[in-house]
Amino acid sequence: MASISKVTVVGTGVLGSQIAFQTAYSGFEVSVYDIDAAAIGRARQRLDGLADTYEQEVAGADGDKLHAALARIAFHTDLGAAVADADLVIEAIPEVLELKRKTYVRLGQLAPEKTIFATNSSTLLPSAMKDATGRSDRFLALHFANEIWKYNTAEVMGTEDTDSKVFDALVGFAVAIGMVPIPVRKEKAGYVLNSLLVPLLNAAAELAAGGYADPHDVDKVWRIATGAPMGPFQIYDVIGLSTPYNILVQGNEHAQKLAAWLKANYLDQGKLGVASGEGFYVYRPVA
Amino acid sequence: MASISKVTVVGTGVLGSQIAFQTAYSGFEVSVYDIDAAAIGRARQRLDGLADTYEQEVAGADGDKLHAALARIAFHTDLGAAVADADLVIEAIPEVLELKRKTYVRLGQLAPEKTIFATNSSTLLPSAMKDATGRSDRFLALHFANEIWKYNTAEVMGTEDTDSKVFDALVGFAVAIGMVPIPVRKEKAGYVLNSLLVPLLNAAAELAAGGYADPHDVDKVWRIATGAPMGPFQIYDVIGLSTPYNILVQGNEHAQKLAAWLKANYLDQGKLGVASGEGFYVYRPVA
């Protein structure tokens, strides 16, 4: 397997931009693609903002390194040009299966034979997209967390078709860009992290919705007993309550009861979490 | 409700001794009861050992304070004498329902009318014992964690019969002995902490037993993503693998599969967790 040196990031939203910047910061040549000049303009702003954030939050990130990182990023609105010499394409476009499949059909036509395709999808399984590239042996998921420079995990998850050398190459790439690789050996919705987090968050909701204990008390005992900095309801607030709600409401009858409780007591009152200023906790003075 | 000043701890095992010492250290007069002179001898050793531990681990715990704490503890092998003037009896005897019920029948006969009865049971519900005292309105659970001086939570959980003033008095008592009280408003097996921990630990076992991810990788992503000092498999090792095994093996078919995996890969190989030197991690050099 030839080593990975040229990386294309398709989609320059919050996470796409972070992936592109972290990859360039780690010394790789990066091409970013988005659909039009306006999107690319926003991408440039995001990347400049990330350089500022790294300067404040990442040890050793000085001006020289950050300028060099930005200089390693090329911008494209032509997908063919963006992937013309890509060793690896990381896709971070919206979580809409048909959109992703259409993009992979085009990528399969445009990318050279050597290209590895990695989706950052959180909620869609790679097996739902793999055939669209026409090269499912070179297709897998590479899942990053938001604020990649702090939460530096990369879950690597293939399908039954993924070539083991491709899998291993991606594990190596994850390390090369400063990530802690988490190999997921069989396809699993939610990867590792959400497979752990969802049951914990559901159990917490059950305690509060069932009238057993107050959210703040639930968090207290969790923090003290496990040494964790945040209890489950603090995690809800950081994630934002809409995402767990959307998952619960699609679940079984019991999950839907928890969803209804979240909706009535929090969402319907505008308590969406940290981003809205209040969730299970208040994050700014009430006006 | 008269305030609590005299406390009797029935049972002087690991946790009973810790409860007695922490209560005495907080300024309360404490009587401890155990079945014979040999058990009381072991209790004295445990309490002396706790004084040493507090000196090393608890800020401000100097020799004077620790001697004063020990001096506030009286030892009894006569249950009637132990509870003769008790405002509160905290029971921490083995987790055998019939043994606890028999003890509560005797306590109901021997203790004065004012006494509140609190069980530290982890696995038995207070409603399974409440009638044995003959005073179920004054009966509830007060659940401590091991290493009470570090993990200072006290889950307070009544039954339908528990007088709300008794519940509130116990919350106040928990605060008075330096605990963070966690009121559990409806009876729940596992209280709050284990209601959260068990789903997390089960989800982790499922990832490893199902061949999705290695235990160490599961722990890594959990630590990085949540900021927790320990991942679920490190928690397994601290708890000891036998306890989760015993819970899983009594569960449904799926839980029993996880139990079988734990048994075959860990328990049967003597990997019981930190206490045995190895579990999911190795804790001492292999000979």
XYZ file of C-alpha atoms in Angstrom:
574
model
C 0.000 0.000 0.000
C 1.493 3.335 -1.099
C 1.640 5.804 1.744
C -0.888 8.590 2.070
C 0.411 12.083 1.400
C -2.291 13.945 -0.543
C -5.638 14.270 1.139
C -8.864 15.755 -0.165
C -11.617 16.784 2.209
C -15.040 16.927 0.586
C -17.376 19.221 2.481
C -16.149 22.187 4.523
C -18.704 22.445 7.316
C -17.717 22.516 10.975
C -16.097 19.103 11.038
C -14.841 19.068 7.442
C -12.914 22.260 8.117
C -11.452 20.839 11.317
C -10.363 17.652 9.527
C -8.778 19.684 6.733
C -6.952 21.975 9.121
C -5.692 19.227 11.432
C -4.472 17.254 8.406
C -2.649 20.259 6.930
C -1.275 21.166 10.365
C 0.169 17.647 10.511
C 2.138 18.253 7.300
C -0.098 16.769 4.607
C -1.025 18.471 1.340
C -4.767 19.093 1.582
C -7.351 19.931 -1.052
C -10.754 20.989 0.110
C -13.856 20.866 -2.024
C -17.193 22.561 -1.615
C -20.028 23.287 -3.992
C -19.523 26.964 -4.830
C -17.501 30.098 -4.208
C -19.729 31.158 -1.314
C -19.142 27.851 0.476
C -15.413 28.133 -0.154
C -15.499 31.673 1.263
C -17.043 30.328 4.446
C -14.449 27.552 4.507
C -11.623 30.095 4.371
C -13.156 31.930 7.319
C -13.532 28.715 9.291
C -9.945 27.710 8.599
C -8.624 31.141 9.608
C -10.683 30.850 12.789
C -9.219 27.431 13.456
C -5.711 28.839 13.146
C -6.618 31.334 15.898
C -8.115 28.592 18.049
C -5.038 26.380 17.663
C -2.807 29.290 18.611
C -4.716 29.614 21.884
C -5.444 25.995 22.676
C -2.794 23.769 21.077
C 0.613 23.582 22.721
C 3.386 24.640 20.338
C 1.046 26.035 17.682
C 2.869 29.243 16.774
C 2.234 31.643 13.903
C 4.770 30.069 11.572
C 3.332 26.595 11.904
C -0.206 27.853 11.489
C 0.588 29.893 8.389
C 2.361 26.894 6.905
C -0.685 24.769 7.601
C -2.997 27.245 5.870
C -0.560 27.434 2.933
C -0.827 23.667 2.460
C -4.574 23.901 1.808
C -5.877 24.308 -1.770
C -9.483 25.249 -2.458
C -11.679 23.773 -5.175
C -15.210 24.001 -6.474
C -14.416 21.453 -9.205
C -14.616 17.972 -7.716
C -12.464 16.435 -10.449
C -9.661 18.911 -9.824
C -10.002 18.460 -6.068
C -9.424 14.701 -6.192
C -7.182 14.472 -9.258
C -4.193 13.159 -7.304
C -5.809 12.194 -3.996
C -4.401 9.316 -1.975
C -7.287 9.720 0.429
C -10.655 11.425 0.185
C -12.397 12.192 3.487
C -16.045 13.005 2.964
C -17.800 15.243 5.473
C -20.947 16.375 3.682
C -24.458 16.493 5.223
C -25.911 13.280 6.686
C -28.281 12.599 3.789
C -27.792 9.149 2.335
C -28.817 9.997 -1.232
C -26.542 13.025 -1.283
C -23.645 10.945 -0.075
C -24.328 8.146 -2.542
C -24.496 10.611 -5.451
C -21.223 12.160 -4.324
C -19.560 8.736 -4.133
C -20.735 7.843 -7.629
C -19.036 10.999 -8.906
C -15.936 10.381 -6.801
C -15.716 6.848 -8.174
C -15.660 8.307 -11.677
C -13.270 11.179 -10.953
C -10.707 9.852 -8.471
C -7.610 7.941 -9.530
C -7.327 4.231 -8.910
C -5.141 4.674 -5.828
C -7.684 6.722 -3.880
C -9.047 5.521 -0.556
C -12.515 6.810 0.335
C -13.407 7.525 3.955
C -16.727 8.806 5.196
C -16.974 10.776 8.425
C -20.666 9.934 8.717
C -21.898 9.650 12.306
C -25.254 8.092 11.697
C -25.067 6.261 8.361
C -23.289 2.940 8.033
C -20.515 2.664 5.450
C -22.168 -0.454 4.020
C -25.062 1.770 2.921
C -22.693 3.696 0.633
C -19.840 1.370 -0.236
C -21.105 0.197 -3.630
C -21.616 3.763 -4.875
C -17.875 4.219 -5.371
C -17.586 1.070 -7.426
C -14.573 0.191 -5.242
C -15.935 -1.015 -1.943
C -12.595 -2.600 -1.017
C -11.147 0.917 -0.736
C -14.065 2.361 1.203
C -14.494 2.707 4.971
C -15.529 5.098 7.734
C -13.160 7.434 9.548
C -15.108 9.129 12.289
C -13.838 12.212 14.072
C -15.202 14.083 17.070
C -16.014 17.777 17.137
C -13.086 19.933 18.322
C -10.692 17.465 16.785
C -7.645 19.186 18.339
C -8.943 18.411 21.844
C -11.062 15.291 21.362
C -8.540 13.562 19.159
C -10.122 10.198 18.507
C -10.547 8.688 15.050
C -12.793 5.662 14.910
C -11.802 3.539 11.907
C -14.577 1.211 10.761
C -14.681 -0.833 7.571
C -17.310 -3.010 5.991
C -16.999 -6.676 5.097
C -15.533 -5.570 1.775
C -12.823 -3.267 3.092
C -9.309 -4.434 2.244
C -7.412 -4.997 5.484
C -4.440 -3.077 4.059
C -6.715 -0.087 3.473
C -7.983 -0.391 7.063
C -4.425 -0.515 8.406
C -3.354 2.408 6.221
C -6.152 4.506 7.674
C -5.163 3.564 11.221
C -1.657 4.737 10.357
C -2.964 7.945 8.800
C -5.031 8.667 11.908
C -1.883 8.417 14.016
C 0.027 10.599 11.540
C -2.457 13.445 11.985
C -2.273 13.249 15.777
C -5.350 11.168 16.406
C -5.746 8.203 18.737
C -7.052 5.526 16.368
C -9.955 3.409 17.602
C -10.229 0.412 15.264
C -13.809 -0.859 15.031
C -13.487 -4.388 13.674
C -17.103 -4.964 12.652
C -19.623 -2.475 11.421
C -21.627 -0.990 14.253
C -24.084 1.896 14.266
C -22.760 4.528 16.638
C -19.200 3.210 16.401
C -17.684 2.704 19.870
C -18.326 6.036 21.514
C -22.026 6.365 20.848
C -22.542 2.682 21.602
C -21.385 3.528 25.121
C -22.828 6.995 25.454
C -26.394 6.291 24.337
C -27.111 3.648 27.017
C -25.649 5.903 29.714
C -27.689 8.899 28.566
C -30.842 6.795 28.291
C -30.353 5.402 31.801
C -29.931 8.928 33.134
C -33.071 10.132 31.370
C -34.941 7.180 32.816
C -33.908 8.096 36.374
C -35.042 11.687 35.954
C -38.138 11.057 33.820
C -39.211 8.260 36.167
C -39.067 10.591 39.156
C -36.283 8.661 40.881
C -33.717 11.419 41.123
C -33.031 14.991 40.051
C -30.685 15.495 37.091
C -28.226 17.464 39.201
C -28.079 14.702 41.834
C -27.621 12.076 39.123
C -24.669 14.065 37.806
C -23.195 14.509 41.291
C -23.053 10.831 42.102
C -21.611 10.047 38.674
C -18.879 12.648 39.004
C -17.911 11.626 42.520
C -18.061 7.875 41.933
C -16.271 7.780 38.581
C -14.096 10.885 38.784
C -15.544 12.076 35.474
C -15.637 15.842 34.981
C -19.235 15.756 33.717
C -22.326 13.800 34.631
C -24.717 12.506 31.971
C -26.983 15.566 32.044
C -24.004 17.857 31.575
C -23.111 15.733 28.555
C -26.683 16.133 27.254
C -26.277 19.888 27.509
C -22.982 19.869 25.607
C -24.317 17.621 22.839
C -27.551 19.581 22.695
C -30.853 17.960 23.630
C -32.211 17.805 20.076
C -29.886 15.023 18.943
C -30.740 12.558 21.739
C -34.397 13.521 21.314
C -34.287 12.687 17.616
C -32.733 9.304 18.381
C -35.162 8.471 21.207
C -38.260 9.449 19.271
C -37.418 6.842 16.636
C -37.000 4.136 19.294
C -39.396 1.731 20.985
C -42.318 2.710 23.180
C -40.112 3.135 26.230
C -37.659 5.361 24.352
C -40.545 7.439 23.055
C -41.687 8.073 26.633
C -38.244 9.443 27.423
C -38.410 11.544 24.254
C -41.790 12.947 25.317
C -40.360 13.832 28.715
C -37.401 15.631 27.122
C -39.725 17.488 24.796
C -42.269 18.606 27.387
C -39.783 19.639 30.061
C -36.894 20.972 28.029
C -37.184 21.297 24.229
C -40.631 22.917 24.296
C -39.297 25.454 26.793
C -36.357 26.357 24.601
C -33.952 24.495 26.880
C -31.766 22.905 24.234
C -28.465 22.776 26.106
C -25.331 24.895 26.289
C -25.881 26.412 22.838
C -29.268 27.857 23.833
C -28.008 29.089 27.206
C -30.025 26.556 29.197
C -30.675 22.854 29.272
C -30.460 20.836 32.449
C -28.294 23.697 33.720
C -28.385 27.451 33.134
C -25.368 28.791 31.252
C -26.012 32.522 31.404
C -27.999 34.866 33.598
C -31.712 34.738 32.827
C -32.767 38.104 31.394
C -37.929 15.369 64.343
C -35.267 15.283 67.080
C -31.793 15.697 65.671
C -29.478 12.760 65.258
C -26.512 12.646 67.614
C -26.050 9.003 68.643
C -25.422 6.541 65.861
C -25.081 2.767 66.018
C -23.435 0.861 63.188
C -24.446 -2.796 63.058
C -21.832 -4.873 61.243
C -18.157 -3.944 61.154
C -16.977 -5.293 57.809
C -15.175 -3.135 55.263
C -17.974 -0.663 54.740
C -19.462 -0.817 58.246
C -16.082 0.177 59.675
C -15.758 3.033 57.208
C -19.237 4.324 58.043
C -18.487 4.112 61.775
C -15.175 5.902 61.438
C -16.434 8.653 59.143
C -19.386 9.249 61.481
C -17.152 9.434 64.560
C -14.661 11.602 62.685
C -17.537 13.994 61.969
C -18.195 14.402 65.708
C -20.987 11.918 66.387
C -21.053 9.432 69.264
C -20.843 6.021 67.601
C -21.577 2.544 68.912
C -20.524 -0.376 66.793
C -21.969 -3.839 67.124
C -20.709 -7.168 65.894
C -21.464 -10.735 66.826
C -18.510 -11.689 69.046
C -15.204 -10.592 70.534
C -13.237 -11.857 67.527
C -15.308 -9.723 65.145
C -14.879 -6.732 67.446
C -11.116 -7.356 67.479
C -11.077 -7.186 63.682
C -13.203 -4.049 63.832
C -10.671 -2.349 66.125
C -7.914 -3.212 63.658
C -9.933 -1.882 60.734
C -10.692 1.351 62.561
C -7.049 1.845 63.534
C -6.125 1.236 59.896
C -8.696 3.799 58.782
C -7.142 6.369 61.129
C -3.819 5.785 59.337
C -5.475 6.057 55.924
C -7.240 9.292 56.853
C -3.952 10.741 58.119
C -2.443 10.115 54.675
C -5.394 10.844 52.426
C -7.746 13.293 54.140
C -6.763 16.948 54.245
C -6.556 18.234 57.831
C -6.775 14.794 59.439
C -4.125 15.122 62.139
C -3.356 12.827 65.044
C -5.485 14.726 67.553
C -8.579 14.615 65.411
C -8.095 10.949 64.599
C -7.594 9.939 68.226
C -10.662 11.904 69.182
C -12.618 10.067 66.491
C -11.495 6.670 67.756
C -12.322 7.731 71.327
C -15.917 8.455 70.274
C -16.463 4.841 69.207
C -17.839 2.303 71.700
C -17.760 -1.437 70.971
C -20.538 -3.887 71.710
C -21.358 -7.554 71.258
C -24.723 -7.049 72.961
C -27.170 -5.669 70.417
C -29.488 -4.280 73.094
C -26.676 -2.303 74.704
C -25.454 -1.136 71.303
C -28.764 0.446 70.344
C -30.063 1.413 73.798
C -30.006 5.153 73.078
C -29.567 5.179 69.281
C -31.070 8.008 67.247
C -29.985 6.176 64.103
C -28.975 2.593 63.399
C -27.035 2.012 60.185
C -26.985 -1.662 59.246
C -24.078 -2.989 57.177
C -24.252 -6.753 57.639
C -23.886 -9.338 54.841
C -26.240 -9.152 51.856
C -28.448 -12.069 52.931
C -32.085 -11.127 53.130
C -33.075 -13.545 55.901
C -30.119 -12.463 58.026
C -31.081 -8.831 57.587
C -34.743 -9.496 58.335
C -33.885 -11.404 61.534
C -31.605 -8.568 62.605
C -34.358 -6.016 61.994
C -36.857 -8.034 64.026
C -34.424 -7.930 66.959
C -33.663 -4.252 66.387
C -37.375 -3.491 66.376
C -37.641 -5.123 69.781
C -34.489 -3.602 71.297
C -34.239 -0.068 69.912
C -36.029 2.891 71.515
C -39.014 4.453 69.820
C -36.997 7.364 68.434
C -34.613 5.192 66.412
C -34.355 5.528 62.629
C -33.216 2.383 60.803
C -31.078 2.669 57.688
C -29.788 -0.214 55.619
C -26.619 0.129 53.571
C -27.689 -2.785 51.352
C -26.472 -2.507 47.757
C -28.540 -5.236 46.208
C -31.642 -5.707 48.379
C -34.505 -3.253 48.261
C -35.571 -1.642 51.539
C -39.168 -2.690 50.877
C -38.041 -6.306 51.272
C -37.084 -5.593 54.902
C -39.184 -2.687 56.046
C -41.878 -4.649 57.860
C -39.331 -6.607 59.913
C -38.697 -3.605 62.161
C -42.392 -3.144 62.878
C -41.813 0.550 62.126
C -41.581 0.872 58.390
C -42.178 4.638 58.560
C -38.764 4.982 60.222
C -36.968 2.650 57.832
C -35.026 3.495 54.660
C -31.796 2.860 52.766
C -28.624 4.911 53.183
C -26.137 3.652 50.637
C -22.456 4.476 50.839
C -19.614 3.785 48.422
C -16.410 1.977 49.328
C -13.623 4.355 50.434
C -16.206 6.682 51.883
C -13.626 9.390 52.587
C -12.920 9.729 48.852
C -16.146 8.624 47.207
C -18.368 10.591 49.525
C -21.814 9.954 48.168
C -24.747 8.802 50.277
C -27.762 7.664 48.312
C -30.871 8.130 50.467
C -33.782 5.945 49.347
C -37.017 5.310 51.199
C -39.987 3.087 50.537
C -43.605 4.147 50.114
C -43.925 3.924 53.892
C -40.971 6.091 54.839
C -41.961 9.244 56.715
C -40.785 12.249 54.688
C -39.376 13.810 57.871
C -37.249 10.693 58.386
C -36.053 10.933 54.787
C -35.150 14.589 55.224
C -33.395 13.888 58.539
C -31.213 11.309 56.824
C -30.346 13.737 54.028
C -29.283 16.189 56.724
C -27.305 13.507 58.545
C -25.497 12.580 55.323
C -24.410 16.186 54.923
C -23.352 16.345 58.583
C -20.925 13.452 58.093
C -19.382 15.024 54.997
C -21.333 13.150 52.370
C -22.959 14.510 49.234
C -26.539 13.311 49.638
C -28.214 11.817 46.584
C -31.951 11.645 47.301
C -33.605 8.769 45.444
C -37.293 9.620 45.456
C -38.700 6.231 44.461
C -37.368 2.802 45.225
C -35.009 1.617 42.504
C -32.735 -1.421 42.421
C -29.184 -0.175 41.994
C -30.043 3.272 43.331
C -28.772 6.010 40.987
C -25.157 5.027 40.538
C -25.604 1.424 39.536
C -28.594 2.331 37.384
C -26.129 4.358 35.313
C -23.074 2.168 35.613
C -24.628 -1.177 34.679
C -25.851 -0.066 31.222
C -22.471 1.506 30.472
C -20.572 -1.598 31.564
C -22.931 -3.871 29.634
C -22.534 -1.779 26.476
C -18.766 -1.978 26.821
C -18.860 -5.761 27.289
C -21.054 -6.010 24.224
C -18.520 -4.119 22.096
C -15.660 -6.349 23.197
C -17.550 -9.658 23.355
C -19.099 -8.951 19.956
C -15.675 -8.448 18.396
C -16.275 -4.806 17.533
C -13.417 -3.268 19.481
C -10.661 -4.095 21.939
C -11.259 -3.203 25.588
C -8.277 -0.861 25.658
C -9.522 1.011 22.582
C -13.000 1.245 24.080
C -11.487 2.801 27.180
C -9.358 5.214 25.158
C -12.236 6.715 23.227
C -14.293 7.020 26.412
C -11.517 8.782 28.281
C -10.729 11.182 25.466
C -14.330 11.966 24.544
C -15.716 12.383 28.058
C -12.624 13.467 29.963
C -13.215 10.649 32.465
C -10.110 9.267 34.163
C -11.176 5.669 33.568
C -12.882 3.833 30.745
C -15.499 1.141 31.387
C -13.016 -1.741 31.411
C -10.843 0.045 33.934
C -13.980 0.410 36.055
C -14.633 -3.333 35.668
C -11.153 -4.007 36.977
C -11.610 -1.745 40.002
C -15.004 -3.231 40.887
C -13.726 -6.747 40.258
C -15.144 -8.852 37.434
C -17.044 -11.270 39.688
C -19.709 -8.770 40.673
C -20.742 -7.806 37.112
C -20.530 -11.486 36.172
C -22.921 -12.450 38.961
C -25.371 -9.777 37.832
C -25.149 -10.689 34.119
C -25.521 -14.407 34.681
C -28.912 -13.795 36.290
C -30.061 -11.696 33.332
C -31.716 -12.495 30.026
C -30.234 -14.609 27.255
C -28.216 -11.706 25.885
C -26.798 -10.868 29.315
C -25.897 -14.515 29.821
C -23.857 -14.457 26.622
C -21.883 -11.530 27.989
C -21.453 -13.423 31.266
C -20.137 -16.463 29.381
C -17.652 -14.258 27.550
C -16.433 -12.720 30.819
C -16.094 -16.180 32.353
C -14.255 -17.846 29.481
C -11.836 -15.019 28.754
C -11.215 -13.568 32.196
C -12.667 -15.240 35.290
C -11.625 -18.769 34.288
C -8.107 -17.472 33.742
C -7.926 -15.898 37.169
C -8.271 -12.406 35.715
C -10.586 -10.923 38.306
C -9.495 -7.305 38.186
C -7.152 -5.093 40.187
C -7.392 -7.250 43.311
C -6.083 -10.327 41.484
C -3.312 -8.387 39.729
C -4.914 -8.726 36.306
C -8.239 -8.169 34.640
C -8.583 -6.257 31.399
C -5.215 -4.727 32.341
C -2.167 -6.128 34.120
C -1.451 -4.530 37.488
C 1.850 -6.143 38.368
C 4.698 -7.744 36.474
C 3.831 -11.211 35.256
C 6.096 -13.741 37.032
